[in-house]
Amino acid sequence: ESGSGTFEYPTGKLFAELHITGASTAQTLAAGSAYALLAPGSTWTQGQVKNMTTVTGAAAGAITVAIAGVYLCSFWASFDGAAIAAATKYNFKFSKDGSEETRKTTVQKMTASAERLYVNFSNIINFSSGAALTVEVGGDGTSSGTAITVAEASLSAIRLTE
C-alpha cells in the first residue's frame, strides 16, 4: 500500500525447497513407533528459495517461514527399506516447530525383500512468522529400529495467502 510505511510481500512470492539427490546415507528409525526428524546425514541441499530460510547439512532439513500465513507444503521421497516382513509400514508426517501434524502418510512394503519405496504427500498449513517446517518419519512394530536410505527427496513450502 503506497505511503503506509508498511511493506508486504506479494502473495505467492515466498517459497523454499530442499532436496536430497543421489544419497546413500542410512538413517535408523526410532524405536517403539516413535517419530523423529528425517535427517539422513548431511544430504539435504537448498534448492530454490525466495524470502525464506533453510537449514541444510547434518541433522537438518528445515524450512523456516519468514512471514506468517497459509502455505502449501509438499514432500516426496524414494527410499530403500530393510529386508523385513511384507506389509511392514513406514509413517511420515509434517512437523511445525517440532510439533507433529496430526495427519500421517503410510507406505507399506509389498515383499519381505529390501525394496525401493515411494512416498508423496502435501498439506496446507497455517504458520506463524519464524516457524520451521520439517518431515518426521517413524516405523511400525516391525520397521521401528531398522534403517532406511533416502535416495531422492524434496521438501517445499509456498505461501498462498497474506
Short mmCIF file of C-alpha atoms in Angstrom, two decimals:
data_model
loop_
_atom_site.label_atom_id
_atom_site.label_comp_id
_atom_site.label_asym_id
_atom_site.label_seq_id
_atom_site.Cartn_x
_atom_site.Cartn_y
_atom_site.Cartn_z
CA GLU A 1 0.00 0.00 0.00
CA SER A 2 1.55 3.27 -1.11
CA GLY A 3 2.59 5.68 1.63
CA SER A 4 1.59 3.42 4.53
CA GLY A 5 5.18 2.78 5.62
CA THR A 6 4.44 -0.97 5.75
CA PHE A 7 5.92 -3.31 3.18
CA GLU A 8 4.07 -6.53 2.41
CA TYR A 9 5.37 -9.38 0.28
CA PRO A 10 3.08 -10.14 -2.66
CA THR A 11 1.17 -13.40 -2.28
CA GLY A 12 2.99 -16.37 -3.78
CA LYS A 13 6.41 -14.73 -3.65
CA LEU A 14 7.60 -16.71 -0.63
CA PHE A 15 8.88 -20.20 -1.33
CA ALA A 16 11.61 -22.64 -0.42
CA GLU A 17 12.72 -26.09 -1.48
CA LEU A 18 15.17 -28.57 0.00
CA HIS A 19 16.21 -31.75 -1.77
CA ILE A 20 18.22 -34.92 -1.44
CA THR A 21 19.85 -36.20 -4.61
CA GLY A 22 21.69 -39.50 -5.09
CA ALA A 23 22.13 -40.12 -1.38
CA SER A 24 23.30 -43.35 0.23
CA THR A 25 23.39 -42.49 3.94
CA ALA A 26 21.15 -44.69 6.10
CA GLN A 27 19.00 -43.36 8.93
CA THR A 28 17.90 -45.69 11.71
CA LEU A 29 14.27 -45.22 12.68
CA ALA A 30 13.39 -44.54 16.30
CA ALA A 31 12.24 -47.44 18.47
CA GLY A 32 8.68 -48.05 19.59
CA SER A 33 6.98 -46.49 16.54
CA ALA A 34 8.17 -43.02 17.64
CA TYR A 35 8.66 -40.26 15.10
CA ALA A 36 11.98 -38.48 14.53
CA LEU A 37 13.31 -35.81 12.19
CA LEU A 38 14.05 -37.13 8.70
CA ALA A 39 17.76 -36.25 8.67
CA PRO A 40 19.82 -38.86 6.83
CA GLY A 41 23.29 -37.45 7.41
CA SER A 42 24.26 -34.28 5.60
CA THR A 43 22.24 -34.97 2.48
CA TRP A 44 19.70 -32.07 2.49
CA THR A 45 20.63 -29.37 -0.04
CA GLN A 46 18.97 -26.00 -0.59
CA GLY A 47 17.10 -25.61 -3.87
CA GLN A 48 15.07 -22.60 -4.98
CA VAL A 49 14.45 -20.12 -2.15
CA LYS A 50 12.93 -16.64 -2.01
CA ASN A 51 12.28 -14.71 1.19
CA MET A 52 12.57 -17.79 3.43
CA THR A 53 15.49 -19.65 5.02
CA THR A 54 16.58 -23.28 5.06
CA VAL A 55 18.75 -25.45 7.27
CA THR A 56 20.92 -27.97 5.42
CA GLY A 57 23.67 -30.37 6.41
CA ALA A 58 23.71 -32.92 9.22
CA ALA A 59 20.55 -33.26 11.35
CA ALA A 60 18.83 -30.69 9.15
CA GLY A 61 16.10 -30.49 6.56
CA ALA A 62 14.15 -27.47 7.82
CA ILE A 63 12.44 -24.59 6.06
CA THR A 64 11.86 -21.51 8.22
CA VAL A 65 8.87 -19.38 7.29
CA ALA A 66 9.69 -15.65 7.18
CA ILE A 67 6.14 -14.27 7.14
CA ALA A 68 3.03 -15.67 8.85
CA GLY A 69 0.41 -17.11 6.53
CA VAL A 70 -1.02 -20.19 4.90
CA TYR A 71 1.47 -22.35 3.00
CA LEU A 72 1.19 -25.28 0.62
CA CYS A 73 3.73 -27.80 1.93
CA SER A 74 4.81 -30.76 -0.19
CA PHE A 75 7.12 -33.72 0.33
CA TRP A 76 8.13 -36.69 -1.79
CA ALA A 77 10.87 -39.28 -1.41
CA SER A 78 12.16 -42.55 -2.75
CA PHE A 79 13.84 -44.67 -0.11
CA ASP A 80 15.15 -48.17 0.44
CA GLY A 81 13.58 -50.16 3.25
CA ALA A 82 15.05 -53.09 5.11
CA ALA A 83 14.62 -56.79 4.24
CA ILE A 84 11.82 -57.27 6.79
CA ALA A 85 8.29 -58.67 6.66
CA ALA A 86 5.89 -57.81 3.86
CA ALA A 87 3.14 -55.37 4.95
CA THR A 88 5.58 -53.56 7.26
CA LYS A 89 4.76 -49.84 7.38
CA TYR A 90 6.74 -46.60 7.34
CA ASN A 91 4.95 -43.45 8.53
CA PHE A 92 5.66 -39.83 7.57
CA LYS A 93 4.29 -36.53 8.92
CA PHE A 94 4.98 -32.84 8.60
CA SER A 95 6.21 -31.14 11.74
CA LYS A 96 5.76 -27.45 12.58
CA ASP A 97 8.31 -26.14 15.10
CA GLY A 98 8.93 -29.68 16.35
CA SER A 99 5.24 -30.49 16.88
CA GLU A 100 3.99 -33.22 14.57
CA GLU A 101 0.93 -32.51 12.48
CA THR A 102 -1.91 -34.96 13.15
CA ARG A 103 -2.14 -36.35 9.61
CA LYS A 104 0.26 -39.07 8.56
CA THR A 105 1.05 -40.81 5.31
CA THR A 106 1.84 -44.51 5.45
CA VAL A 107 3.86 -46.55 2.97
CA GLN A 108 3.62 -50.35 3.14
CA LYS A 109 6.19 -52.89 1.94
CA MET A 110 4.95 -55.38 -0.64
CA THR A 111 7.58 -58.10 -0.10
CA ALA A 112 9.95 -59.33 2.60
CA SER A 113 12.95 -58.30 0.50
CA ALA A 114 14.75 -54.99 0.70
CA GLU A 115 12.91 -52.75 -1.73
CA ARG A 116 12.66 -49.20 -3.04
CA LEU A 117 9.55 -47.44 -1.73
CA TYR A 118 7.96 -44.10 -2.64
CA VAL A 119 6.05 -41.55 -0.58
CA ASN A 120 4.36 -38.33 -1.67
CA PHE A 121 2.09 -36.02 0.32
CA SER A 122 1.09 -32.40 0.75
CA ASN A 123 -0.88 -30.30 3.18
CA ILE A 124 -1.98 -26.70 3.63
CA ILE A 125 -0.59 -25.42 6.94
CA ASN A 126 -1.01 -22.11 8.76
CA PHE A 127 2.37 -20.83 10.04
CA SER A 128 3.35 -18.02 12.35
CA SER A 129 6.42 -15.96 11.47
CA GLY A 130 9.66 -17.81 12.21
CA ALA A 131 8.08 -21.28 12.36
CA ALA A 132 10.05 -24.22 10.94
CA LEU A 133 8.71 -26.95 8.64
CA THR A 134 10.33 -30.41 8.76
CA VAL A 135 9.40 -34.00 7.96
CA GLU A 136 9.21 -36.68 10.66
CA VAL A 137 9.47 -40.41 9.98
CA GLY A 138 8.55 -43.40 12.12
CA GLY A 139 8.13 -47.12 11.76
CA ASP A 140 5.53 -49.63 12.91
CA GLY A 141 6.12 -52.54 15.28
CA THR A 142 8.37 -54.24 12.71
CA SER A 143 10.19 -51.37 10.98
CA SER A 144 10.94 -49.32 14.13
CA GLY A 145 14.66 -49.53 14.88
CA THR A 146 15.55 -50.56 11.31
CA ALA A 147 17.30 -48.31 8.78
CA ILE A 148 16.01 -46.57 5.68
CA THR A 149 18.15 -44.96 3.00
CA VAL A 150 16.59 -41.94 1.31
CA ALA A 151 17.87 -41.84 -2.27
CA GLU A 152 15.95 -38.81 -3.54
CA ALA A 153 13.58 -36.37 -1.80
CA SER A 154 12.11 -32.89 -1.92
CA LEU A 155 10.51 -30.74 0.78
CA SER A 156 8.90 -27.44 -0.25
CA ALA A 157 6.71 -24.66 1.07
CA ILE A 158 4.91 -21.97 -0.96
CA ARG A 159 2.99 -19.12 0.65
CA LEU A 160 -0.63 -18.99 -0.52
CA THR A 161 -2.08 -16.03 1.42
CA GLU A 162 -1.27 -12.83 3.24
#
